[in-house]
Amino acid sequence: MPDDLDADRRRRLNELVRSAGETLLGFWPGAAANVEKPSVEWKGDGSPVSAADFASNELLMAGLGVICPSDAVVSEEVPFDPAVTARGSVWIIDPLDGTRAFLDGRDDFSVLLGRVSAG
């Protein structure tokens, strides 16, 4: 992570990502036989986006807004706003990378979070 993030922010960011992962596990068909598969929509490119993607996205966006309020956020699940490129730091998130694997009950999915500073 960039050096301008103090230890407390780093700790809070780690907790945020873990919380997003725990949120996803509540939807994951591979967790237990009684977990109901999340609802799915289809993007224009034919890839799936599920209620789990949206739940993780909402949690990450809200948490980043509290932890790093002056930073912008770009998410795979939200239309891109070119104005974010003018901000000093931008978080780039994929709240559920590997949605197809996730929906199939496989464990090769993750939460992706990265930060770009000064371009």
mmCIF file of C-alpha atoms in Angstrom:
data_model
loop_
_atom_site.group_PDB
_atom_site.id
_atom_site.type_symbol
_atom_site.label_atom_id
_atom_site.label_comp_id
_atom_site.label_asym_id
_atom_site.label_seq_id
_atom_site.Cartn_x
_atom_site.Cartn_y
_atom_site.Cartn_z
ATOM 1 C CA MET A 1 0.000 0.000 0.000
ATOM 2 C CA PRO A 2 1.169 3.558 -0.560
ATOM 3 C CA ASP A 3 3.358 5.064 2.141
ATOM 4 C CA ASP A 4 0.962 7.919 2.954
ATOM 5 C CA LEU A 5 -1.416 5.520 4.688
ATOM 6 C CA ASP A 6 -0.694 5.339 8.407
ATOM 7 C CA ALA A 7 -0.825 2.123 10.406
ATOM 8 C CA ASP A 8 -4.381 2.751 11.611
ATOM 9 C CA ARG A 9 -5.703 3.254 8.062
ATOM 10 C CA ARG A 10 -3.883 0.139 6.878
ATOM 11 C CA ARG A 11 -5.426 -1.860 9.722
ATOM 12 C CA ARG A 12 -8.883 -0.505 8.907
ATOM 13 C CA LEU A 13 -8.401 -1.276 5.189
ATOM 14 C CA ASN A 14 -7.391 -4.862 6.013
ATOM 15 C CA GLU A 15 -10.494 -5.201 8.191
ATOM 16 C CA LEU A 16 -12.632 -3.763 5.376
ATOM 17 C CA VAL A 17 -11.357 -6.293 2.837
ATOM 18 C CA ARG A 18 -11.852 -9.154 5.329
ATOM 19 C CA SER A 19 -15.410 -7.938 5.947
ATOM 20 C CA ALA A 20 -16.064 -7.926 2.205
ATOM 21 C CA GLY A 21 -14.762 -11.503 2.029
ATOM 22 C CA GLU A 22 -16.991 -12.561 4.906
ATOM 23 C CA THR A 23 -19.949 -10.923 3.177
ATOM 24 C CA LEU A 24 -19.195 -12.932 0.041
ATOM 25 C CA LEU A 25 -18.990 -16.174 2.007
ATOM 26 C CA GLY A 26 -22.561 -15.582 3.168
ATOM 27 C CA PHE A 27 -23.634 -15.909 -0.491
ATOM 28 C CA TRP A 28 -21.145 -18.567 -1.605
ATOM 29 C CA PRO A 29 -22.740 -21.838 -2.764
ATOM 30 C CA GLY A 30 -19.559 -23.711 -1.798
ATOM 31 C CA ALA A 31 -19.886 -22.729 1.881
ATOM 32 C CA ALA A 32 -22.702 -25.106 2.758
ATOM 33 C CA ALA A 33 -25.473 -27.042 1.097
ATOM 34 C CA ASN A 34 -28.127 -24.724 2.524
ATOM 35 C CA VAL A 35 -26.698 -21.483 1.028
ATOM 36 C CA GLU A 36 -29.009 -20.232 -1.693
ATOM 37 C CA LYS A 37 -27.232 -19.138 -4.874
ATOM 38 C CA PRO A 38 -27.355 -15.327 -5.198
ATOM 39 C CA SER A 39 -29.458 -13.686 -7.884
ATOM 40 C CA VAL A 40 -27.558 -13.015 -11.106
ATOM 41 C CA GLU A 41 -27.770 -10.346 -13.796
ATOM 42 C CA TRP A 42 -25.823 -10.294 -17.054
ATOM 43 C CA LYS A 43 -23.566 -7.457 -18.179
ATOM 44 C CA GLY A 44 -23.401 -6.282 -21.779
ATOM 45 C CA ASP A 45 -20.276 -8.370 -22.335
ATOM 46 C CA GLY A 46 -22.077 -11.539 -21.230
ATOM 47 C CA SER A 47 -20.369 -11.810 -17.856
ATOM 48 C CA PRO A 48 -22.387 -12.388 -14.701
ATOM 49 C CA VAL A 49 -22.798 -9.968 -11.825
ATOM 50 C CA SER A 50 -24.512 -11.243 -8.701
ATOM 51 C CA ALA A 51 -26.130 -9.943 -5.551
ATOM 52 C CA ALA A 52 -22.870 -10.961 -3.841
ATOM 53 C CA ASP A 53 -20.876 -8.630 -6.142
ATOM 54 C CA PHE A 54 -23.218 -5.762 -5.271
ATOM 55 C CA ALA A 55 -23.163 -6.460 -1.515
ATOM 56 C CA SER A 56 -19.364 -6.542 -1.428
ATOM 57 C CA ASN A 57 -19.203 -3.431 -3.616
ATOM 58 C CA GLU A 58 -21.537 -1.489 -1.337
ATOM 59 C CA LEU A 59 -19.500 -2.413 1.735
ATOM 60 C CA LEU A 60 -16.175 -1.491 0.090
ATOM 61 C CA MET A 61 -17.427 1.817 -1.337
ATOM 62 C CA ALA A 62 -18.890 2.882 2.015
ATOM 63 C CA GLY A 63 -15.812 1.797 3.955
ATOM 64 C CA LEU A 64 -13.381 3.555 1.624
ATOM 65 C CA GLY A 65 -15.499 6.702 1.910
ATOM 66 C CA VAL A 66 -14.968 6.646 5.677
ATOM 67 C CA ILE A 67 -11.331 5.503 5.791
ATOM 68 C CA CYS A 68 -10.033 7.629 2.890
ATOM 69 C CA PRO A 69 -12.712 10.291 2.316
ATOM 70 C CA SER A 70 -10.613 12.461 -0.014
ATOM 71 C CA ASP A 71 -9.847 9.556 -2.375
ATOM 72 C CA ALA A 72 -11.987 8.630 -5.378
ATOM 73 C CA VAL A 73 -13.168 5.079 -6.061
ATOM 74 C CA VAL A 74 -13.521 3.233 -9.374
ATOM 75 C CA SER A 75 -15.429 -0.036 -9.230
ATOM 76 C CA GLU A 76 -16.120 -2.702 -11.799
ATOM 77 C CA GLU A 77 -19.768 -2.602 -10.718
ATOM 78 C CA VAL A 78 -20.319 1.172 -11.078
ATOM 79 C CA PRO A 79 -20.264 3.211 -14.313
ATOM 80 C CA PHE A 80 -16.890 4.922 -14.764
ATOM 81 C CA ASP A 81 -16.734 8.662 -14.102
ATOM 82 C CA PRO A 82 -13.727 10.203 -15.930
ATOM 83 C CA ALA A 83 -13.659 13.028 -13.349
ATOM 84 C CA VAL A 84 -12.034 10.653 -10.844
ATOM 85 C CA THR A 85 -8.758 10.875 -12.763
ATOM 86 C CA ALA A 86 -8.344 14.445 -11.493
ATOM 87 C CA ARG A 87 -8.269 13.257 -7.867
ATOM 88 C CA GLY A 88 -4.953 12.760 -6.091
ATOM 89 C CA SER A 89 -5.592 9.138 -5.169
ATOM 90 C CA VAL A 90 -8.021 6.651 -6.689
ATOM 91 C CA TRP A 91 -9.013 3.233 -5.338
ATOM 92 C CA ILE A 92 -9.710 0.617 -7.994
ATOM 93 C CA ILE A 93 -11.879 -2.254 -6.786
ATOM 94 C CA ASP A 94 -13.332 -5.482 -8.037
ATOM 95 C CA PRO A 95 -15.625 -6.532 -5.207
ATOM 96 C CA LEU A 96 -15.812 -10.123 -6.455
ATOM 97 C CA ASP A 97 -13.157 -11.206 -8.915
ATOM 98 C CA GLY A 98 -14.076 -14.614 -10.281
ATOM 99 C CA THR A 99 -17.870 -14.366 -10.192
ATOM 100 C CA ARG A 100 -18.345 -17.449 -12.399
ATOM 101 C CA ALA A 101 -16.152 -19.585 -10.125
ATOM 102 C CA PHE A 102 -17.953 -18.158 -7.098
ATOM 103 C CA LEU A 103 -21.380 -19.016 -8.527
ATOM 104 C CA ASP A 104 -20.176 -22.537 -9.351
ATOM 105 C CA GLY A 105 -19.152 -23.030 -5.709
ATOM 106 C CA ARG A 106 -15.424 -23.070 -6.490
ATOM 107 C CA ASP A 107 -13.004 -21.306 -4.174
ATOM 108 C CA ASP A 108 -10.917 -19.429 -6.757
ATOM 109 C CA PHE A 109 -12.427 -15.973 -6.263
ATOM 110 C CA SER A 110 -11.200 -12.898 -4.411
ATOM 111 C CA VAL A 111 -11.740 -9.285 -3.416
ATOM 112 C CA LEU A 112 -9.406 -6.928 -5.305
ATOM 113 C CA LEU A 113 -8.459 -3.498 -3.998
ATOM 114 C CA GLY A 114 -5.666 -1.234 -5.228
ATOM 115 C CA ARG A 115 -4.776 2.428 -4.973
ATOM 116 C CA VAL A 116 -3.248 4.718 -7.566
ATOM 117 C CA SER A 117 -1.621 7.918 -6.312
ATOM 118 C CA ALA A 118 -0.433 10.894 -8.334
ATOM 119 C CA GLY A 119 -1.438 9.374 -11.660
#
